[in-house]
Amino acid sequence: MAGFLVRRSLHGAVLVALAASLTYLLAASALRPRAHFEQRNPRPPAAVVDAELTALNLNDRTPLLRRYAVWAGGVLRGDFGRTLAGEPVAPELWRRALVSLRLLAVGTVLGAVLGVLAGAYAAARRHRPADRLITVGSFAVLSTPVFVLAVLLQLGAERINQITGVRIFEWAGEYTPGAAEGALGRLRHLVLPTLTVVLVQAAVFGRYQRHLMLDVLDADFVRTAMARGLTRRQALVRHGLRTALVPTATYFAYTFGFVLLGAMFTEKIFGWHGMGEWLIDSVHRGDVNAVAAVALLAAVLVLLAGAAADIAHAILDPRVRAGR
Amino acid sequence: MTVPGASDPSGAPPEAMPVRGPALTRRLLAQPRAVLGLALLTGLFLLAFAGPHLARWDWQQTDFTALREPPSAEHWFGTTASGRDVFALTVRGLQKSLLIGLSVAVLSTGLAALVGMVAGYAGGWADRVLMGVTDLLLVLPAFLVLAVLGPTLGSAWPLLVPALAAFMWMVTARMVRQATISLKEREFVLAARCMGVSPARVLVRHLLPNLGSLLIIDGTLHVGAAVIAESGLSYFGFGVRPPDSSLGTVIAEGAAAATTFPWLFGFAAALLVLLVLAVNLVGDGLRDALDPTGGGGVR
């Protein structure tokens, strides 16, 4: 067991190191931070630009491998370098990650729970109107890219605001700058982006859970439970759903990468200054160190999520425990 | 997105007899969903490739007498702020989405089949190396890499096809590998090997047909994923970029003013959603028609 864990962690560490290095090399060779410095008005002399770029370890006249060595050495000491503005990357990364977490925490969990309930319900009422309604709804959401869904929600919210004459929904940023609106104001800003995340998450999990639940509907253990005197509902909830939930728990961790990606769209569209928005803006600016830091964090998170999935599986499924 | 070291939750190898030819067509057409999806797809193809010949305006022309005009007989989907015809721009985007979606799906599924079958059948070092590459690509943040490569790819949009395909084959390859490992111990494969059939021939003649349904279903789902990925990249300015047009760029341009000038956003968004919906419907219908062990739908 211990040997397995050590091997697994080593494998993960190697993967993260490779992924981060590849992204850094790619970003450092493809992005053009020089353009960002030359665009200033009045246009600075080439020597000044060179000096500034060298100070940030971004000078494209330094050989790529030397820049990489400096960057990698820094990362090993916990120093992620500095952004184009000269600020250290690490504190900004944590600040942004927290903003993203605030936006995502509620949405992903709520969406997954709603999706599981809807999917299980749809399966139990297979081919009835409720099932068809849920299936059509999840199909519609799954076929709508996040950036279209977000705009549609904004349009709907605007209509509601107009009809009621009150600004119930806000969708620009995390709070209204300069206005003393307190917790309620923050909440109003949170509704639409959270709803976007919830809808997508619920649609994905609903489809998945329905599929799993259909497999256990006619399972022997559900029939046995009913023979023991449980109603169909009790048998399905206590025995069927519990079994069908095992793969979903694993899946929740698996989909983490997609959640990160969706968050990027959601943040950018709703003007939240989170990690996703930072990444997109950094790529546009040519901010190599910031891009590499986000990539490193994303790779670590995806691997941790994978490990969490395995642990969840082991806890929930007695067969896996016995197998070890 | 799966993660190394764990089995794929949905990747059960197909055990039942493969469904082929006329039987498949019949079962597929028996599904209202699949028929609806196919009809939608046909309509979208017609619109994308016949539409430009019917409309009066080309995507490159600007009509300076009509700036931000609503839809009319002259400009079917209205015009943009600079007087470009929204119908022409949208249809050009739809063409790209269709071409990119289909070719990415074919390329990524082909790659997945090749890598998965070779890794599963050969085992040993080949397996370890191929699966190592698969794991690495799974951990690499795909959107980020594509965004960084954006300036290079945007200059020639067909380059988006191999770039997108490079990040879409991994999960399928893992499923194919699992299925191959269980298939290669079956009697018909053993018999072929005993008769001295070469490994390449075993893969093509005996394993590939048995992996067919898995590959077809996954390939169909990849079409929708690729369409969304391309439009997403273009939406953020990393894929196809103006003045050339993709559904993503049209939507990005129209999204800011979606309330006041709905035609700038609505048509492109609706076509994009319809396209992905059609592909997903066909994919879901295929899953039910091909995989009798699957839980959903008609049994």
PDB file of N, CA, C and O in Angstrom, chain A residues 203-249:
ATOM      1  N   ALA A 203     -26.613  19.584 -15.833  1.00  0.00           N
ATOM      2  CA  ALA A 203     -26.921  18.881 -17.081  1.00  0.00           C
ATOM      3  C   ALA A 203     -25.975  17.700 -17.261  1.00  0.00           C
ATOM      4  O   ALA A 203     -26.402  16.587 -17.590  1.00  0.00           O
ATOM      5  N   VAL A 204     -24.676  17.923 -17.036  1.00  0.00           N
ATOM      6  CA  VAL A 204     -23.693  16.852 -17.200  1.00  0.00           C
ATOM      7  C   VAL A 204     -23.984  15.711 -16.225  1.00  0.00           C
ATOM      8  O   VAL A 204     -24.063  14.538 -16.615  1.00  0.00           O
ATOM      9  N   PHE A 205     -24.176  16.066 -14.959  1.00  0.00           N
ATOM     10  CA  PHE A 205     -24.387  15.030 -13.949  1.00  0.00           C
ATOM     11  C   PHE A 205     -25.743  14.357 -14.101  1.00  0.00           C
ATOM     12  O   PHE A 205     -25.889  13.177 -13.790  1.00  0.00           O
ATOM     13  N   GLY A 206     -26.732  15.102 -14.570  1.00  0.00           N
ATOM     14  CA  GLY A 206     -28.049  14.512 -14.780  1.00  0.00           C
ATOM     15  C   GLY A 206     -28.003  13.395 -15.804  1.00  0.00           C
ATOM     16  O   GLY A 206     -28.520  12.295 -15.582  1.00  0.00           O
ATOM     17  N   ARG A 207     -27.334  13.657 -16.948  1.00  0.00           N
ATOM     18  CA  ARG A 207     -27.206  12.639 -17.985  1.00  0.00           C
ATOM     19  C   ARG A 207     -26.494  11.412 -17.429  1.00  0.00           C
ATOM     20  O   ARG A 207     -26.897  10.273 -17.635  1.00  0.00           O
ATOM     21  N   TYR A 208     -25.387  11.666 -16.728  1.00  0.00           N
ATOM     22  CA  TYR A 208     -24.553  10.585 -16.225  1.00  0.00           C
ATOM     23  C   TYR A 208     -25.316   9.745 -15.204  1.00  0.00           C
ATOM     24  O   TYR A 208     -25.315   8.519 -15.267  1.00  0.00           O
ATOM     25  N   GLN A 209     -25.986  10.429 -14.265  1.00  0.00           N
ATOM     26  CA  GLN A 209     -26.678   9.715 -13.195  1.00  0.00           C
ATOM     27  C   GLN A 209     -27.858   8.910 -13.736  1.00  0.00           C
ATOM     28  O   GLN A 209     -28.133   7.816 -13.275  1.00  0.00           O
ATOM     29  N   ARG A 210     -28.547   9.467 -14.746  1.00  0.00           N
ATOM     30  CA  ARG A 210     -29.687   8.749 -15.326  1.00  0.00           C
ATOM     31  C   ARG A 210     -29.213   7.416 -15.908  1.00  0.00           C
ATOM     32  O   ARG A 210     -29.816   6.367 -15.681  1.00  0.00           O
ATOM     33  N   HIS A 211     -28.091   7.491 -16.635  1.00  0.00           N
ATOM     34  CA  HIS A 211     -27.524   6.304 -17.252  1.00  0.00           C
ATOM     35  C   HIS A 211     -27.184   5.247 -16.188  1.00  0.00           C
ATOM     36  O   HIS A 211     -27.519   4.072 -16.330  1.00  0.00           O
ATOM     37  N   LEU A 212     -26.532   5.672 -15.125  1.00  0.00           N
ATOM     38  CA  LEU A 212     -26.129   4.751 -14.061  1.00  0.00           C
ATOM     39  C   LEU A 212     -27.335   4.165 -13.354  1.00  0.00           C
ATOM     40  O   LEU A 212     -27.376   2.988 -13.004  1.00  0.00           O
ATOM     41  N   MET A 213     -28.320   5.038 -13.130  1.00  0.00           N
ATOM     42  CA  MET A 213     -29.491   4.618 -12.364  1.00  0.00           C
ATOM     43  C   MET A 213     -30.301   3.587 -13.154  1.00  0.00           C
ATOM     44  O   MET A 213     -30.840   2.643 -12.572  1.00  0.00           O
ATOM     45  N   LEU A 214     -30.356   3.758 -14.490  1.00  0.00           N
ATOM     46  CA  LEU A 214     -31.093   2.793 -15.316  1.00  0.00           C
ATOM     47  C   LEU A 214     -30.517   1.394 -15.144  1.00  0.00           C
ATOM     48  O   LEU A 214     -31.236   0.405 -15.167  1.00  0.00           O
ATOM     49  N   ASP A 215     -29.189   1.324 -14.960  1.00  0.00           N
ATOM     50  CA  ASP A 215     -28.549   0.022 -14.817  1.00  0.00           C
ATOM     51  C   ASP A 215     -28.977  -0.701 -13.548  1.00  0.00           C
ATOM     52  O   ASP A 215     -28.982  -1.930 -13.514  1.00  0.00           O
ATOM     53  N   VAL A 216     -29.291   0.054 -12.485  1.00  0.00           N
ATOM     54  CA  VAL A 216     -29.620  -0.621 -11.222  1.00  0.00           C
ATOM     55  C   VAL A 216     -31.125  -0.778 -11.036  1.00  0.00           C
ATOM     56  O   VAL A 216     -31.555  -1.433 -10.100  1.00  0.00           O
ATOM     57  N   LEU A 217     -31.934  -0.162 -11.924  1.00  0.00           N
ATOM     58  CA  LEU A 217     -33.395  -0.212 -11.737  1.00  0.00           C
ATOM     59  C   LEU A 217     -33.891  -1.647 -11.590  1.00  0.00           C
ATOM     60  O   LEU A 217     -34.702  -1.948 -10.722  1.00  0.00           O
ATOM     61  N   ASP A 218     -33.393  -2.518 -12.475  1.00  0.00           N
ATOM     62  CA  ASP A 218     -33.877  -3.887 -12.468  1.00  0.00           C
ATOM     63  C   ASP A 218     -32.886  -4.834 -11.794  1.00  0.00           C
ATOM     64  O   ASP A 218     -32.965  -6.040 -11.968  1.00  0.00           O
ATOM     65  N   ALA A 219     -31.960  -4.259 -11.029  1.00  0.00           N
ATOM     66  CA  ALA A 219     -30.935  -5.108 -10.418  1.00  0.00           C
ATOM     67  C   ALA A 219     -31.557  -6.029  -9.359  1.00  0.00           C
ATOM     68  O   ALA A 219     -32.579  -5.699  -8.758  1.00  0.00           O
ATOM     69  N   ASP A 220     -30.895  -7.161  -9.140  1.00  0.00           N
ATOM     70  CA  ASP A 220     -31.423  -8.145  -8.190  1.00  0.00           C
ATOM     71  C   ASP A 220     -31.568  -7.566  -6.791  1.00  0.00           C
ATOM     72  O   ASP A 220     -32.535  -7.825  -6.092  1.00  0.00           O
ATOM     73  N   PHE A 221     -30.561  -6.755  -6.388  1.00  0.00           N
ATOM     74  CA  PHE A 221     -30.605  -6.298  -4.995  1.00  0.00           C
ATOM     75  C   PHE A 221     -31.747  -5.317  -4.754  1.00  0.00           C
ATOM     76  O   PHE A 221     -32.283  -5.240  -3.661  1.00  0.00           O
ATOM     77  N   VAL A 222     -32.166  -4.591  -5.795  1.00  0.00           N
ATOM     78  CA  VAL A 222     -33.318  -3.706  -5.628  1.00  0.00           C
ATOM     79  C   VAL A 222     -34.587  -4.547  -5.496  1.00  0.00           C
ATOM     80  O   VAL A 222     -35.454  -4.280  -4.654  1.00  0.00           O
ATOM     81  N   ARG A 223     -34.689  -5.607  -6.310  1.00  0.00           N
ATOM     82  CA  ARG A 223     -35.862  -6.479  -6.227  1.00  0.00           C
ATOM     83  C   ARG A 223     -35.911  -7.179  -4.875  1.00  0.00           C
ATOM     84  O   ARG A 223     -36.967  -7.297  -4.251  1.00  0.00           O
ATOM     85  N   THR A 224     -34.740  -7.618  -4.391  1.00  0.00           N
ATOM     86  CA  THR A 224     -34.683  -8.258  -3.079  1.00  0.00           C
ATOM     87  C   THR A 224     -35.178  -7.301  -2.007  1.00  0.00           C
ATOM     88  O   THR A 224     -35.945  -7.676  -1.116  1.00  0.00           O
ATOM     89  N   ALA A 225     -34.726  -6.043  -2.093  1.00  0.00           N
ATOM     90  CA  ALA A 225     -35.127  -5.064  -1.087  1.00  0.00           C
ATOM     91  C   ALA A 225     -36.640  -4.885  -1.101  1.00  0.00           C
ATOM     92  O   ALA A 225     -37.268  -4.766  -0.046  1.00  0.00           O
ATOM     93  N   MET A 226     -37.236  -4.892  -2.309  1.00  0.00           N
ATOM     94  CA  MET A 226     -38.684  -4.728  -2.388  1.00  0.00           C
ATOM     95  C   MET A 226     -39.390  -5.968  -1.852  1.00  0.00           C
ATOM     96  O   MET A 226     -40.422  -5.883  -1.197  1.00  0.00           O
ATOM     97  N   ALA A 227     -38.797  -7.151  -2.090  1.00  0.00           N
ATOM     98  CA  ALA A 227     -39.374  -8.385  -1.574  1.00  0.00           C
ATOM     99  C   ALA A 227     -39.348  -8.401  -0.056  1.00  0.00           C
ATOM    100  O   ALA A 227     -40.199  -8.992   0.595  1.00  0.00           O
ATOM    101  N   ARG A 228     -38.352  -7.692   0.499  1.00  0.00           N
ATOM    102  CA  ARG A 228     -38.232  -7.628   1.952  1.00  0.00           C
ATOM    103  C   ARG A 228     -39.309  -6.719   2.535  1.00  0.00           C
ATOM    104  O   ARG A 228     -39.433  -6.584   3.733  1.00  0.00           O
ATOM    105  N   GLY A 229     -40.039  -6.007   1.687  1.00  0.00           N
ATOM    106  CA  GLY A 229     -41.132  -5.180   2.182  1.00  0.00           C
ATOM    107  C   GLY A 229     -40.934  -3.693   2.003  1.00  0.00           C
ATOM    108  O   GLY A 229     -41.787  -2.909   2.395  1.00  0.00           O
ATOM    109  N   LEU A 230     -39.822  -3.281   1.410  1.00  0.00           N
ATOM    110  CA  LEU A 230     -39.628  -1.849   1.163  1.00  0.00           C
ATOM    111  C   LEU A 230     -40.481  -1.423  -0.027  1.00  0.00           C
ATOM    112  O   LEU A 230     -40.737  -2.221  -0.924  1.00  0.00           O
ATOM    113  N   THR A 231     -40.930  -0.169  -0.009  1.00  0.00           N
ATOM    114  CA  THR A 231     -41.625   0.340  -1.193  1.00  0.00           C
ATOM    115  C   THR A 231     -40.590   0.542  -2.286  1.00  0.00           C
ATOM    116  O   THR A 231     -39.382   0.560  -2.027  1.00  0.00           O
ATOM    117  N   ARG A 232     -41.084   0.735  -3.532  1.00  0.00           N
ATOM    118  CA  ARG A 232     -40.151   0.915  -4.640  1.00  0.00           C
ATOM    119  C   ARG A 232     -39.276   2.130  -4.394  1.00  0.00           C
ATOM    120  O   ARG A 232     -38.068   2.107  -4.620  1.00  0.00           O
ATOM    121  N   ARG A 233     -39.918   3.200  -3.891  1.00  0.00           N
ATOM    122  CA  ARG A 233     -39.156   4.420  -3.644  1.00  0.00           C
ATOM    123  C   ARG A 233     -38.031   4.171  -2.628  1.00  0.00           C
ATOM    124  O   ARG A 233     -36.885   4.524  -2.857  1.00  0.00           O
ATOM    125  N   GLN A 234     -38.388   3.510  -1.523  1.00  0.00           N
ATOM    126  CA  GLN A 234     -37.376   3.232  -0.487  1.00  0.00           C
ATOM    127  C   GLN A 234     -36.250   2.372  -1.049  1.00  0.00           C
ATOM    128  O   GLN A 234     -35.071   2.640  -0.824  1.00  0.00           O
ATOM    129  N   ALA A 235     -36.645   1.333  -1.796  1.00  0.00           N
ATOM    130  CA  ALA A 235     -35.643   0.423  -2.339  1.00  0.00           C
ATOM    131  C   ALA A 235     -34.713   1.168  -3.285  1.00  0.00           C
ATOM    132  O   ALA A 235     -33.486   0.996  -3.249  1.00  0.00           O
ATOM    133  N   LEU A 236     -35.298   2.032  -4.121  1.00  0.00           N
ATOM    134  CA  LEU A 236     -34.483   2.739  -5.104  1.00  0.00           C
ATOM    135  C   LEU A 236     -33.553   3.741  -4.427  1.00  0.00           C
ATOM    136  O   LEU A 236     -32.390   3.871  -4.795  1.00  0.00           O
ATOM    137  N   VAL A 237     -34.065   4.452  -3.418  1.00  0.00           N
ATOM    138  CA  VAL A 237     -33.243   5.480  -2.784  1.00  0.00           C
ATOM    139  C   VAL A 237     -32.168   4.841  -1.912  1.00  0.00           C
ATOM    140  O   VAL A 237     -30.988   5.188  -1.988  1.00  0.00           O
ATOM    141  N   ARG A 238     -32.586   3.859  -1.074  1.00  0.00           N
ATOM    142  CA  ARG A 238     -31.611   3.314  -0.118  1.00  0.00           C
ATOM    143  C   ARG A 238     -30.614   2.368  -0.772  1.00  0.00           C
ATOM    144  O   ARG A 238     -29.460   2.323  -0.381  1.00  0.00           O
ATOM    145  N   HIS A 239     -31.067   1.602  -1.734  1.00  0.00           N
ATOM    146  CA  HIS A 239     -30.164   0.601  -2.309  1.00  0.00           C
ATOM    147  C   HIS A 239     -29.709   0.968  -3.711  1.00  0.00           C
ATOM    148  O   HIS A 239     -28.533   0.905  -4.020  1.00  0.00           O
ATOM    149  N   GLY A 240     -30.677   1.367  -4.557  1.00  0.00           N
ATOM    150  CA  GLY A 240     -30.329   1.659  -5.951  1.00  0.00           C
ATOM    151  C   GLY A 240     -29.448   2.890  -6.080  1.00  0.00           C
ATOM    152  O   GLY A 240     -28.337   2.836  -6.600  1.00  0.00           O
ATOM    153  N   LEU A 241     -29.938   4.016  -5.540  1.00  0.00           N
ATOM    154  CA  LEU A 241     -29.204   5.271  -5.694  1.00  0.00           C
ATOM    155  C   LEU A 241     -27.838   5.177  -5.032  1.00  0.00           C
ATOM    156  O   LEU A 241     -26.846   5.675  -5.533  1.00  0.00           O
ATOM    157  N   ARG A 242     -27.789   4.495  -3.877  1.00  0.00           N
ATOM    158  CA  ARG A 242     -26.528   4.414  -3.158  1.00  0.00           C
ATOM    159  C   ARG A 242     -25.470   3.707  -4.000  1.00  0.00           C
ATOM    160  O   ARG A 242     -24.320   4.138  -4.066  1.00  0.00           O
ATOM    161  N   THR A 243     -25.869   2.653  -4.669  1.00  0.00           N
ATOM    162  CA  THR A 243     -24.924   1.941  -5.529  1.00  0.00           C
ATOM    163  C   THR A 243     -24.551   2.784  -6.741  1.00  0.00           C
ATOM    164  O   THR A 243     -23.387   2.871  -7.124  1.00  0.00           O
ATOM    165  N   ALA A 244     -25.580   3.432  -7.317  1.00  0.00           N
ATOM    166  CA  ALA A 244     -25.338   4.183  -8.547  1.00  0.00           C
ATOM    167  C   ALA A 244     -24.554   5.461  -8.275  1.00  0.00           C
ATOM    168  O   ALA A 244     -24.078   6.112  -9.204  1.00  0.00           O
ATOM    169  N   LEU A 245     -24.405   5.827  -7.006  1.00  0.00           N
ATOM    170  CA  LEU A 245     -23.681   7.060  -6.687  1.00  0.00           C
ATOM    171  C   LEU A 245     -22.172   6.869  -6.714  1.00  0.00           C
ATOM    172  O   LEU A 245     -21.437   7.836  -6.833  1.00  0.00           O
ATOM    173  N   VAL A 246     -21.732   5.614  -6.589  1.00  0.00           N
ATOM    174  CA  VAL A 246     -20.283   5.385  -6.477  1.00  0.00           C
ATOM    175  C   VAL A 246     -19.515   5.958  -7.677  1.00  0.00           C
ATOM    176  O   VAL A 246     -18.606   6.768  -7.504  1.00  0.00           O
ATOM    177  N   PRO A 247     -19.904   5.583  -8.912  1.00  0.00           N
ATOM    178  CA  PRO A 247     -19.160   6.159 -10.042  1.00  0.00           C
ATOM    179  C   PRO A 247     -19.313   7.673 -10.124  1.00  0.00           C
ATOM    180  O   PRO A 247     -18.408   8.363 -10.596  1.00  0.00           O
ATOM    181  N   THR A 248     -20.448   8.212  -9.668  1.00  0.00           N
ATOM    182  CA  THR A 248     -20.649   9.654  -9.760  1.00  0.00           C
ATOM    183  C   THR A 248     -19.657  10.410  -8.888  1.00  0.00           C
ATOM    184  O   THR A 248     -19.143  11.456  -9.285  1.00  0.00           O
ATOM    185  N   ALA A 249     -19.400   9.864  -7.691  1.00  0.00           N
ATOM    186  CA  ALA A 249     -18.440  10.522  -6.805  1.00  0.00           C
ATOM    187  C   ALA A 249     -17.079  10.599  -7.489  1.00  0.00           C
ATOM    188  O   ALA A 249     -16.386  11.615  -7.439  1.00  0.00           O
TER     189      ALA A 249
END
